[in-house]
Amino acid sequence: MSRSPLPRWLSRALSDYGMLLALLLLCAYLSWATLAEQNTGGAPAGDALAKEIRGRLGNSGRVVIVAGTGLEDGPFVDALTEGLKAGGITVVDRAQGHPRDARLALQKLAREKAKIDVLAASRSARRWSLLDGLEEKFPGLGPATVFSPRGYLWPNFLKADNLLNVANQIAVIAILAIGMTMVVLTGGIDLSVGSLIALSAVVTALLIRAMGAEGASPLSMVLCCLAAIGACGVVGLFSGSLITVFQLPAFLVTLGTMLIASGLASILAEGQSVYQLPETFVWLGRGADLFGLPNAVVLAVLLYVLAHVVMTRTTAGRYVYAVGGNAEAARLAGVPVKVVVLLVYVVCGALAGLGGVVMASQLKSGAPTYGQMYELFVIAAVVVGGTSLSGGEGNVFGTLLGALLIAVIQNGMNLTGVESYTQKVVLGAVILGAALIDRLKKRTWNWPTLFARAPQRAQEDCP
C-alpha cells in the first residue's frame, strides 16, 4: 500500500498557507536578528526631548540648548525651542556650533550666575566631554541636569525606509513574474525576459530622446513607453510562434531570443547608456503618490489583482490551466491550445517590456546591461511561489509571495552582512528546496520497499 510522505491535512495546509507562513517566520527571524538601538535626530528628536523636559520641569524652568553643526542639529534646535516655549519654559541660550562655541557660551552664563535647570544636548553634542561633570566645570550654572534624545530598540529590517526599499526593488521582478507564471502554467519557460528588460529600456530611452529629450511632453513619453512594450510583445509573439507552429522546445527558443534581444539592445544603444531623459520621466519608478507607496509598487499590485481575476474568473484563465494540465485532453475538449500558448508568450514579453520601462524610469536611463540575471530571479519567484514546472498548478498570488520571500531573504542577508557568494548558495538552495517540495506533494511513496532490492528472476535448471 502506497502512502504520501506527508499527512493529507499537513500537505494541504502547506500548499495553501505554507509560503505565507514561511514569509512570516522569516520576517520574524530577521526582526530579531537585526534588532538594534535606534537614535532619532532632527525635528522628531527635538519634539520628543521637549516633551520629556516638560514632563520633568512642568510649566516653568530654564533650559540651555547645545548642538553641533550636523544636518540634523539645526532642525533639532528649532523644534526643541518651539516645544519648550509652547510649554512655558524659558530657553536661556542656544549654543550651536563646535565644542569651543559651547564652552564660551557656558562660561559666560556661569560668570553671570545664570542658574539653569536643564542643559538639552543634541545626540552629536552629548558625546562631547565638555558636558561631563557639568556642575564641577561650570559651578555658576547650578546643579543642571543634562538631557539628550534617547535611543530605542527597533529592528533595522522593519524600518520604513528598508521596507520601502525592498518593495521598490522587487517591483520589476514581480511584474515579470506574472507573465512567467502564465507561461510556466502551460508547461513552458521563457528565458528571454531579462534581455527584454534591457531592450525595452533602451528603446524607451532612444524614442524619448528622439521626441525632444529633456523637453519631451508627457504624452510623447507615454507613447514611447507603449512602443517599447509593444516591441517586446512582438518578440514574445515570435517566440510563441516558433514553439507552437514548429514545435520547437521552449527552452531553446527563448534562449535564442534572449541572445537576440540582448544583442539588439547593445546595437541600438551602441554599447552605451542612453541619458537625456526628462525629470518627469522618473514619476513611475521613483514617485510615491498613494499613501507614500512607490508608484511602481502600486502598479505591480494592480497588475496582480487584474491577473488574479483573469486567471480565476475568465475562460482564458481556465484555458491556461487546462493546457498545462493536459494539452491533448484540452485540445479534444475544444480548447485552442496553440492560441493559448501563443498568447501567454505575448503577455510575458509585454510584461517584460513594462518591467524595462519601470527600470528605465527608476534609473532615468536605458542601457543594454539592464536585467542581467533577472530571468533566474523571476523563475525562482515562480517556483518558490508554488507554481509547478510541469504546468497546470499554481497561482499569481503564490508567485507574489515567492517574489517577496526571495527579496526578503536577499535583504536580510545584506543587513546581516552575508557575502555575495554565500547569498548565491542560499538562493540556489531555496530554489532546489521549492522544487523538492513540489515533487513531494505530487508523488506517493512506499517507504518500506523504497530501498528494497529488486526480486531476482528465477533461473531454470539446465539439463
Short mmCIF file of C-alpha atoms in Angstrom, two decimals:
data_model
loop_
_atom_site.label_atom_id
_atom_site.label_comp_id
_atom_site.label_asym_id
_atom_site.label_seq_id
_atom_site.Cartn_x
_atom_site.Cartn_y
_atom_site.Cartn_z
CA MET A 1 0.00 0.00 0.00
CA SER A 2 1.49 3.37 -1.02
CA ARG A 3 1.18 6.43 1.07
CA SER A 4 2.16 10.08 0.88
CA PRO A 5 5.23 11.21 2.83
CA LEU A 6 3.09 13.93 4.45
CA PRO A 7 -0.33 13.63 6.12
CA ARG A 8 -3.14 14.90 3.92
CA TRP A 9 -4.10 17.77 6.26
CA LEU A 10 -0.47 18.89 6.57
CA SER A 11 0.10 18.67 2.84
CA ARG A 12 -2.99 20.78 2.15
CA ALA A 13 -2.07 23.34 4.81
CA LEU A 14 1.44 23.67 3.42
CA SER A 15 0.04 24.01 -0.08
CA ASP A 16 -2.41 26.76 0.88
CA TYR A 17 -0.56 28.67 3.56
CA GLY A 18 2.98 27.30 3.64
CA MET A 19 4.53 30.15 1.66
CA LEU A 20 2.81 32.83 3.75
CA LEU A 21 3.88 31.06 6.94
CA ALA A 22 7.46 30.81 5.70
CA LEU A 23 7.46 34.52 4.83
CA LEU A 24 6.10 35.49 8.26
CA LEU A 25 8.61 33.26 10.07
CA LEU A 26 11.46 34.71 8.02
CA CYS A 27 10.33 38.26 8.78
CA ALA A 28 10.12 37.40 12.49
CA TYR A 29 13.63 35.95 12.45
CA LEU A 30 15.10 38.96 10.61
CA SER A 31 13.33 41.30 13.02
CA TRP A 32 15.05 39.53 15.89
CA ALA A 33 18.43 39.28 14.12
CA THR A 34 18.53 42.97 13.16
CA LEU A 35 17.27 44.35 16.49
CA ALA A 36 19.42 47.38 17.30
CA GLU A 37 19.32 50.65 19.15
CA GLN A 38 17.85 53.42 17.00
CA ASN A 39 18.64 57.07 17.54
CA THR A 40 16.24 59.71 16.35
CA GLY A 41 17.51 63.02 15.05
CA GLY A 42 16.31 66.28 13.58
CA ALA A 43 12.89 67.70 14.34
CA PRO A 44 11.36 64.43 15.68
CA ALA A 45 14.15 64.19 18.25
CA GLY A 46 13.60 67.82 19.25
CA ASP A 47 9.87 67.30 19.72
CA ALA A 48 10.40 64.13 21.78
CA LEU A 49 13.02 65.79 24.01
CA ALA A 50 10.83 68.86 24.56
CA LYS A 51 8.02 66.60 25.73
CA GLU A 52 10.36 64.79 28.11
CA ILE A 53 11.73 68.05 29.58
CA ARG A 54 8.23 69.48 30.03
CA GLY A 55 7.31 66.35 31.91
CA ARG A 56 10.27 66.91 34.21
CA LEU A 57 10.01 70.68 34.74
CA GLY A 58 6.30 71.29 34.38
CA ASN A 59 5.26 74.70 33.07
CA SER A 60 8.34 76.63 34.22
CA GLY A 61 12.10 76.25 34.10
CA ARG A 62 15.29 77.47 32.46
CA VAL A 63 16.99 75.49 29.70
CA VAL A 64 20.17 75.90 27.65
CA ILE A 65 20.33 74.11 24.30
CA VAL A 66 23.66 72.81 22.96
CA ALA A 67 24.00 71.30 19.48
CA GLY A 68 26.61 70.60 16.83
CA THR A 69 26.84 71.52 13.18
CA GLY A 70 25.35 68.40 11.58
CA LEU A 71 22.45 68.36 9.15
CA GLU A 72 20.06 67.21 11.89
CA ASP A 73 21.21 69.65 14.56
CA GLY A 74 19.51 72.74 13.11
CA PRO A 75 16.02 71.19 12.87
CA PHE A 76 16.58 69.63 16.30
CA VAL A 77 17.29 73.02 17.90
CA ASP A 78 14.35 74.73 16.21
CA ALA A 79 11.84 72.01 17.13
CA LEU A 80 13.14 71.79 20.71
CA THR A 81 12.95 75.57 21.16
CA GLU A 82 9.37 75.73 19.90
CA GLY A 83 8.32 72.78 22.04
CA LEU A 84 9.82 74.25 25.21
CA LYS A 85 8.39 77.71 24.67
CA ALA A 86 4.96 76.22 24.00
CA GLY A 87 5.14 74.68 27.47
CA GLY A 88 6.10 77.94 29.18
CA ILE A 89 9.78 77.01 29.67
CA THR A 90 12.44 79.69 29.16
CA VAL A 91 15.23 78.98 26.68
CA VAL A 92 18.15 80.90 28.19
CA ASP A 93 20.59 80.36 25.30
CA ARG A 94 21.17 78.24 22.20
CA ALA A 95 24.82 77.27 21.66
CA GLN A 96 25.02 75.67 18.23
CA GLY A 97 28.43 75.03 16.70
CA HIS A 98 31.65 73.37 17.86
CA PRO A 99 32.65 72.39 21.42
CA ARG A 100 34.63 75.63 21.75
CA ASP A 101 31.49 77.67 20.98
CA ALA A 102 29.52 75.76 23.61
CA ARG A 103 32.30 76.24 26.20
CA LEU A 104 32.37 80.01 25.66
CA ALA A 105 28.58 80.25 25.96
CA LEU A 106 28.50 78.19 29.16
CA GLN A 107 31.40 80.14 30.68
CA LYS A 108 29.56 83.39 30.02
CA LEU A 109 26.39 82.10 31.66
CA ALA A 110 28.40 80.79 34.63
CA ARG A 111 30.06 84.18 35.17
CA GLU A 112 26.63 85.81 35.11
CA LYS A 113 25.37 83.30 37.70
CA ALA A 114 22.57 82.38 35.29
CA LYS A 115 21.09 79.37 37.03
CA ILE A 116 19.62 76.74 34.69
CA ASP A 117 17.61 73.62 35.36
CA VAL A 118 18.38 71.58 32.25
CA LEU A 119 21.04 71.51 29.57
CA ALA A 120 19.48 69.96 26.47
CA ALA A 121 22.07 68.50 24.07
CA SER A 122 21.66 67.02 20.63
CA ARG A 123 22.77 63.46 20.01
CA SER A 124 26.07 64.60 18.47
CA ALA A 125 26.79 67.18 21.19
CA ARG A 126 26.11 64.72 24.00
CA ARG A 127 29.31 62.89 23.07
CA TRP A 128 31.43 65.93 23.89
CA SER A 129 33.49 65.51 27.07
CA LEU A 130 32.67 69.16 27.80
CA LEU A 131 29.24 68.11 29.09
CA ASP A 132 30.60 65.51 31.54
CA GLY A 133 30.79 66.82 35.11
CA LEU A 134 28.93 69.99 34.17
CA GLU A 135 28.47 71.23 37.77
CA GLU A 136 32.20 70.98 38.53
CA LYS A 137 33.29 72.74 35.32
CA PHE A 138 30.67 75.49 35.47
CA PRO A 139 29.58 75.87 39.13
CA GLY A 140 27.80 79.15 38.40
CA LEU A 141 25.12 77.26 36.42
CA GLY A 142 23.92 75.31 39.42
CA PRO A 143 23.02 71.59 39.52
CA ALA A 144 21.77 71.38 35.95
CA THR A 145 20.69 68.04 34.51
CA VAL A 146 21.85 67.07 31.02
CA PHE A 147 19.11 65.77 28.73
CA SER A 148 19.60 64.32 25.25
CA PRO A 149 17.46 62.29 22.81
CA ARG A 150 17.08 58.73 23.96
CA GLY A 151 17.59 55.74 21.75
CA TYR A 152 15.11 52.90 21.39
CA LEU A 153 15.25 49.30 20.24
CA TRP A 154 13.82 48.57 16.82
CA PRO A 155 14.75 46.07 14.07
CA ASN A 156 16.66 47.54 11.15
CA PHE A 157 14.65 45.18 8.96
CA LEU A 158 11.35 46.79 9.98
CA LYS A 159 12.46 50.37 9.41
CA ALA A 160 10.15 52.10 6.95
CA ASP A 161 12.96 53.03 4.59
CA ASN A 162 14.17 49.43 4.40
CA LEU A 163 10.69 48.01 3.77
CA LEU A 164 10.03 50.55 1.01
CA ASN A 165 13.41 49.72 -0.49
CA VAL A 166 12.54 46.01 -0.56
CA ALA A 167 9.18 46.73 -2.19
CA ASN A 168 10.71 49.06 -4.77
CA GLN A 169 13.47 46.61 -5.67
CA ILE A 170 11.06 43.71 -6.11
CA ALA A 171 8.58 45.67 -8.25
CA VAL A 172 10.20 44.85 -11.60
CA ILE A 173 10.70 41.17 -10.76
CA ALA A 174 7.12 40.91 -9.52
CA ILE A 175 5.76 42.40 -12.76
CA LEU A 176 7.77 39.98 -14.89
CA ALA A 177 6.76 37.06 -12.68
CA ILE A 178 3.10 37.48 -13.66
CA GLY A 179 3.85 36.66 -17.28
CA MET A 180 6.29 33.92 -16.32
CA THR A 181 3.63 32.30 -14.13
CA MET A 182 1.27 32.09 -17.09
CA VAL A 183 4.00 30.59 -19.27
CA VAL A 184 5.00 28.01 -16.65
CA LEU A 185 1.34 27.10 -16.06
CA THR A 186 1.17 25.97 -19.69
CA GLY A 187 4.26 23.83 -19.16
CA GLY A 188 6.67 26.25 -20.86
CA ILE A 189 9.54 28.52 -19.89
CA ASP A 190 10.79 31.92 -21.05
CA LEU A 191 14.48 32.74 -20.62
CA SER A 192 14.33 35.99 -22.59
CA VAL A 193 12.64 38.24 -20.03
CA GLY A 194 15.90 39.63 -18.62
CA SER A 195 17.14 40.67 -22.07
CA LEU A 196 13.73 42.13 -22.90
CA ILE A 197 14.11 44.45 -19.90
CA ALA A 198 17.27 45.85 -21.47
CA LEU A 199 15.69 46.08 -24.92
CA SER A 200 12.62 47.87 -23.60
CA ALA A 201 14.67 50.31 -21.51
CA VAL A 202 16.93 51.18 -24.47
CA VAL A 203 14.04 51.57 -26.92
CA THR A 204 12.13 53.74 -24.45
CA ALA A 205 15.13 56.00 -23.81
CA LEU A 206 16.02 56.32 -27.50
CA LEU A 207 12.45 57.16 -28.51
CA ILE A 208 12.08 59.76 -25.75
CA ARG A 209 15.36 61.33 -26.74
CA ALA A 210 14.19 61.45 -30.35
CA MET A 211 10.90 63.08 -29.24
CA GLY A 212 12.64 66.01 -27.59
CA ALA A 213 14.93 64.50 -24.95
CA GLU A 214 14.58 66.54 -21.74
CA GLY A 215 11.84 68.61 -23.33
CA ALA A 216 9.62 65.64 -24.27
CA SER A 217 5.96 66.03 -23.36
CA PRO A 218 4.12 63.55 -21.05
CA LEU A 219 2.01 62.27 -23.97
CA SER A 220 5.06 61.58 -26.10
CA MET A 221 6.72 59.72 -23.21
CA VAL A 222 3.63 57.55 -22.76
CA LEU A 223 3.62 56.71 -26.48
CA CYS A 224 7.32 55.87 -26.39
CA CYS A 225 6.78 53.54 -23.43
CA LEU A 226 3.88 51.82 -25.19
CA ALA A 227 6.02 51.38 -28.30
CA ALA A 228 8.75 49.68 -26.26
CA ILE A 229 6.22 47.41 -24.56
CA GLY A 230 4.74 46.55 -27.95
CA ALA A 231 8.19 45.71 -29.34
CA CYS A 232 8.77 43.25 -26.52
CA GLY A 233 5.30 41.80 -27.11
CA VAL A 234 6.33 41.19 -30.73
CA VAL A 235 9.40 39.30 -29.52
CA GLY A 236 7.10 37.19 -27.36
CA LEU A 237 4.90 36.59 -30.40
CA PHE A 238 7.95 35.45 -32.33
CA SER A 239 8.95 33.01 -29.59
CA GLY A 240 5.42 31.69 -29.23
CA SER A 241 5.11 31.16 -32.98
CA LEU A 242 8.27 29.07 -33.15
CA ILE A 243 7.06 27.00 -30.19
CA THR A 244 3.51 26.41 -31.43
CA VAL A 245 3.94 26.24 -35.22
CA PHE A 246 7.26 24.42 -35.48
CA GLN A 247 7.02 22.54 -32.15
CA LEU A 248 10.46 23.73 -31.05
CA PRO A 249 11.38 23.34 -27.36
CA ALA A 250 10.56 26.47 -25.38
CA PHE A 251 13.92 26.33 -23.64
CA LEU A 252 15.89 26.56 -26.88
CA VAL A 253 13.60 29.14 -28.49
CA THR A 254 13.67 31.55 -25.58
CA LEU A 255 17.40 31.00 -25.14
CA GLY A 256 17.83 32.17 -28.73
CA THR A 257 15.51 35.16 -28.31
CA MET A 258 17.36 36.06 -25.11
CA LEU A 259 20.59 36.42 -27.09
CA ILE A 260 18.84 38.24 -29.94
CA ALA A 261 17.17 40.76 -27.61
CA SER A 262 20.42 41.36 -25.73
CA GLY A 263 22.29 41.91 -28.97
CA LEU A 264 19.64 44.27 -30.35
CA ALA A 265 19.76 46.34 -27.16
CA SER A 266 23.54 46.68 -27.47
CA ILE A 267 23.33 47.55 -31.18
CA LEU A 268 20.64 50.19 -30.69
CA ALA A 269 22.44 51.79 -27.75
CA GLU A 270 25.87 51.31 -29.36
CA GLY A 271 27.01 49.67 -26.15
CA GLN A 272 26.40 52.83 -24.11
CA SER A 273 23.80 54.07 -21.66
CA VAL A 274 21.14 56.40 -23.05
CA TYR A 275 20.54 59.51 -20.94
CA GLN A 276 18.97 62.95 -21.53
CA LEU A 277 15.56 61.97 -20.24
CA PRO A 278 13.10 64.44 -18.62
CA GLU A 279 12.89 64.74 -14.86
CA THR A 280 9.19 63.90 -15.05
CA PHE A 281 10.03 60.51 -16.54
CA VAL A 282 11.03 59.21 -13.10
CA TRP A 283 7.44 59.55 -11.85
CA LEU A 284 6.67 55.88 -12.49
CA GLY A 285 9.85 54.44 -11.00
CA ARG A 286 10.59 56.84 -8.14
CA GLY A 287 7.36 58.71 -7.46
CA ALA A 288 5.11 57.95 -4.49
CA ASP A 289 1.61 59.43 -4.69
CA LEU A 290 -0.59 56.90 -2.84
CA PHE A 291 0.00 56.71 0.94
CA GLY A 292 3.72 57.14 0.36
CA LEU A 293 3.97 53.87 -1.59
CA PRO A 294 6.21 53.89 -4.68
CA ASN A 295 4.19 54.14 -7.88
CA ALA A 296 5.98 51.07 -9.26
CA VAL A 297 4.75 49.03 -6.28
CA VAL A 298 1.18 50.29 -6.72
CA LEU A 299 1.35 49.34 -10.41
CA ALA A 300 2.58 45.83 -9.54
CA VAL A 301 -0.24 45.34 -7.01
CA LEU A 302 -2.87 46.44 -9.54
CA LEU A 303 -1.43 44.06 -12.13
CA TYR A 304 -1.58 41.17 -9.68
CA VAL A 305 -5.21 41.89 -8.87
CA LEU A 306 -6.02 42.00 -12.59
CA ALA A 307 -4.06 38.80 -13.27
CA HIS A 308 -5.84 37.02 -10.41
CA VAL A 309 -9.22 37.98 -11.83
CA VAL A 310 -8.22 36.84 -15.31
CA MET A 311 -6.81 33.53 -14.14
CA THR A 312 -9.68 32.64 -11.80
CA ARG A 313 -12.76 34.29 -13.28
CA THR A 314 -12.37 34.13 -17.06
CA THR A 315 -12.42 31.48 -19.74
CA ALA A 316 -8.92 32.46 -20.84
CA GLY A 317 -7.56 31.70 -17.38
CA ARG A 318 -9.22 28.29 -17.29
CA TYR A 319 -7.77 27.56 -20.71
CA VAL A 320 -4.26 28.26 -19.41
CA TYR A 321 -4.71 25.77 -16.58
CA ALA A 322 -6.26 23.23 -18.93
CA VAL A 323 -3.37 23.40 -21.39
CA GLY A 324 -0.84 22.98 -18.60
CA GLY A 325 -2.75 20.12 -17.00
CA ASN A 326 -3.15 18.03 -20.16
CA ALA A 327 -2.69 19.69 -23.52
CA GLU A 328 -4.12 16.79 -25.52
CA ALA A 329 -7.22 16.48 -23.37
CA ALA A 330 -7.69 20.25 -23.60
CA ARG A 331 -7.45 20.09 -27.39
CA LEU A 332 -10.03 17.32 -27.57
CA ALA A 333 -12.29 19.41 -25.33
CA GLY A 334 -12.18 22.27 -27.82
CA VAL A 335 -9.52 24.48 -26.20
CA PRO A 336 -7.41 26.35 -28.82
CA VAL A 337 -4.14 25.10 -27.35
CA LYS A 338 -1.80 26.81 -29.80
CA VAL A 339 -3.57 30.15 -29.46
CA VAL A 340 -3.38 29.94 -25.66
CA VAL A 341 0.33 29.13 -25.70
CA LEU A 342 0.98 31.91 -28.21
CA LEU A 343 -0.89 34.48 -26.11
CA VAL A 344 0.91 33.67 -22.85
CA TYR A 345 4.27 34.27 -24.52
CA VAL A 346 2.99 37.58 -25.91
CA VAL A 347 1.77 38.61 -22.45
CA CYS A 348 5.07 37.53 -20.89
CA GLY A 349 7.03 39.57 -23.43
CA ALA A 350 4.82 42.64 -22.98
CA LEU A 351 5.13 42.50 -19.19
CA ALA A 352 8.90 42.19 -19.54
CA GLY A 353 8.73 45.32 -21.67
CA LEU A 354 6.75 47.06 -18.93
CA GLY A 355 9.38 45.98 -16.43
CA GLY A 356 12.02 47.56 -18.66
CA VAL A 357 10.06 50.84 -18.72
CA VAL A 358 9.83 50.82 -14.91
CA MET A 359 13.57 50.17 -14.58
CA ALA A 360 14.39 52.92 -17.07
CA SER A 361 12.20 55.25 -15.02
CA GLN A 362 13.89 54.21 -11.78
CA LEU A 363 17.38 54.79 -13.19
CA LYS A 364 16.42 57.63 -15.58
CA SER A 365 18.30 55.98 -18.41
CA GLY A 366 18.38 52.96 -20.67
CA ALA A 367 21.30 50.57 -21.01
CA PRO A 368 21.90 47.14 -22.61
CA THR A 369 23.20 45.85 -19.26
CA TYR A 370 19.83 46.16 -17.52
CA GLY A 371 18.02 42.98 -16.49
CA GLN A 372 21.03 40.70 -16.25
CA MET A 373 20.20 37.51 -14.31
CA TYR A 374 16.61 38.69 -13.88
CA GLU A 375 15.26 35.66 -15.72
CA LEU A 376 16.69 33.48 -12.95
CA PHE A 377 15.17 35.59 -10.20
CA VAL A 378 11.81 35.59 -11.95
CA ILE A 379 11.79 31.83 -12.46
CA ALA A 380 12.86 31.40 -8.85
CA ALA A 381 9.95 33.56 -7.68
CA VAL A 382 7.53 31.45 -9.72
CA VAL A 383 8.89 28.12 -8.49
CA VAL A 384 9.20 29.21 -4.86
CA GLY A 385 5.66 30.59 -5.12
CA GLY A 386 4.31 27.09 -5.71
CA THR A 387 3.80 27.00 -9.49
CA SER A 388 4.67 23.56 -10.82
CA LEU A 389 7.25 23.44 -13.62
CA SER A 390 5.24 20.63 -15.18
CA GLY A 391 2.33 23.05 -15.63
CA GLY A 392 -1.29 23.21 -14.60
CA GLU A 393 -0.80 24.09 -10.94
CA GLY A 394 -0.09 27.44 -9.28
CA ASN A 395 -1.47 30.95 -8.92
CA VAL A 396 -0.23 34.52 -9.28
CA PHE A 397 -0.58 35.43 -5.61
CA GLY A 398 1.67 32.49 -4.74
CA THR A 399 4.17 33.95 -7.19
CA LEU A 400 3.92 37.33 -5.45
CA LEU A 401 4.67 35.65 -2.12
CA GLY A 402 7.59 33.85 -3.75
CA ALA A 403 8.99 37.12 -5.07
CA LEU A 404 8.60 38.73 -1.65
CA LEU A 405 10.26 35.76 0.04
CA ILE A 406 13.29 35.95 -2.24
CA ALA A 407 13.52 39.72 -1.80
CA VAL A 408 13.31 39.40 1.99
CA ILE A 409 15.98 36.69 2.01
CA GLN A 410 18.35 38.86 -0.05
CA ASN A 411 17.63 41.95 2.02
CA GLY A 412 18.08 40.03 5.27
CA MET A 413 21.42 38.65 4.12
CA ASN A 414 22.56 42.16 3.21
CA LEU A 415 21.51 43.51 6.61
CA THR A 416 23.28 40.71 8.46
CA GLY A 417 26.49 41.04 6.43
CA VAL A 418 26.34 37.82 4.42
CA GLU A 419 28.78 37.97 1.50
CA SER A 420 27.53 37.84 -2.10
CA TYR A 421 28.93 34.38 -2.83
CA THR A 422 27.10 32.87 0.11
CA GLN A 423 23.92 34.65 -0.99
CA LYS A 424 24.05 32.75 -4.30
CA VAL A 425 24.38 29.47 -2.42
CA VAL A 426 21.39 30.28 -0.23
CA LEU A 427 19.25 31.37 -3.19
CA GLY A 428 20.11 28.17 -5.08
CA ALA A 429 19.23 26.08 -2.03
CA VAL A 430 15.87 27.87 -1.74
CA ILE A 431 15.05 27.11 -5.38
CA LEU A 432 16.02 23.44 -5.04
CA GLY A 433 14.03 23.18 -1.82
CA ALA A 434 10.94 24.59 -3.51
CA ALA A 435 11.31 22.15 -6.42
CA LEU A 436 11.70 19.25 -3.98
CA ILE A 437 8.60 20.27 -2.04
CA ASP A 438 6.63 20.43 -5.30
CA ARG A 439 7.75 16.91 -6.15
CA LEU A 440 6.95 15.56 -2.69
CA LYS A 441 3.42 16.98 -2.85
CA LYS A 442 2.69 15.04 -6.03
CA ARG A 443 4.50 11.77 -5.61
CA THR A 444 3.45 8.86 -3.44
CA TRP A 445 6.00 6.67 -1.76
CA ASN A 446 6.05 3.17 -0.34
CA TRP A 447 8.77 3.73 2.21
CA PRO A 448 9.24 0.09 3.34
CA THR A 449 10.03 -1.03 -0.21
CA LEU A 450 11.71 2.15 -1.44
CA PHE A 451 15.21 0.79 -0.99
CA ALA A 452 14.32 -2.88 -1.27
CA ARG A 453 16.29 -4.93 -3.77
CA ALA A 454 14.50 -5.92 -6.94
CA PRO A 455 13.45 -9.60 -6.97
CA GLN A 456 15.79 -11.80 -8.96
CA ARG A 457 14.34 -13.76 -11.81
CA ALA A 458 14.32 -17.47 -11.16
CA GLN A 459 16.67 -19.43 -13.36
CA GLU A 460 15.64 -22.74 -14.89
CA ASP A 461 17.78 -25.75 -14.19
CA CYS A 462 19.89 -26.70 -17.15
CA PRO A 463 19.76 -30.39 -18.20
#
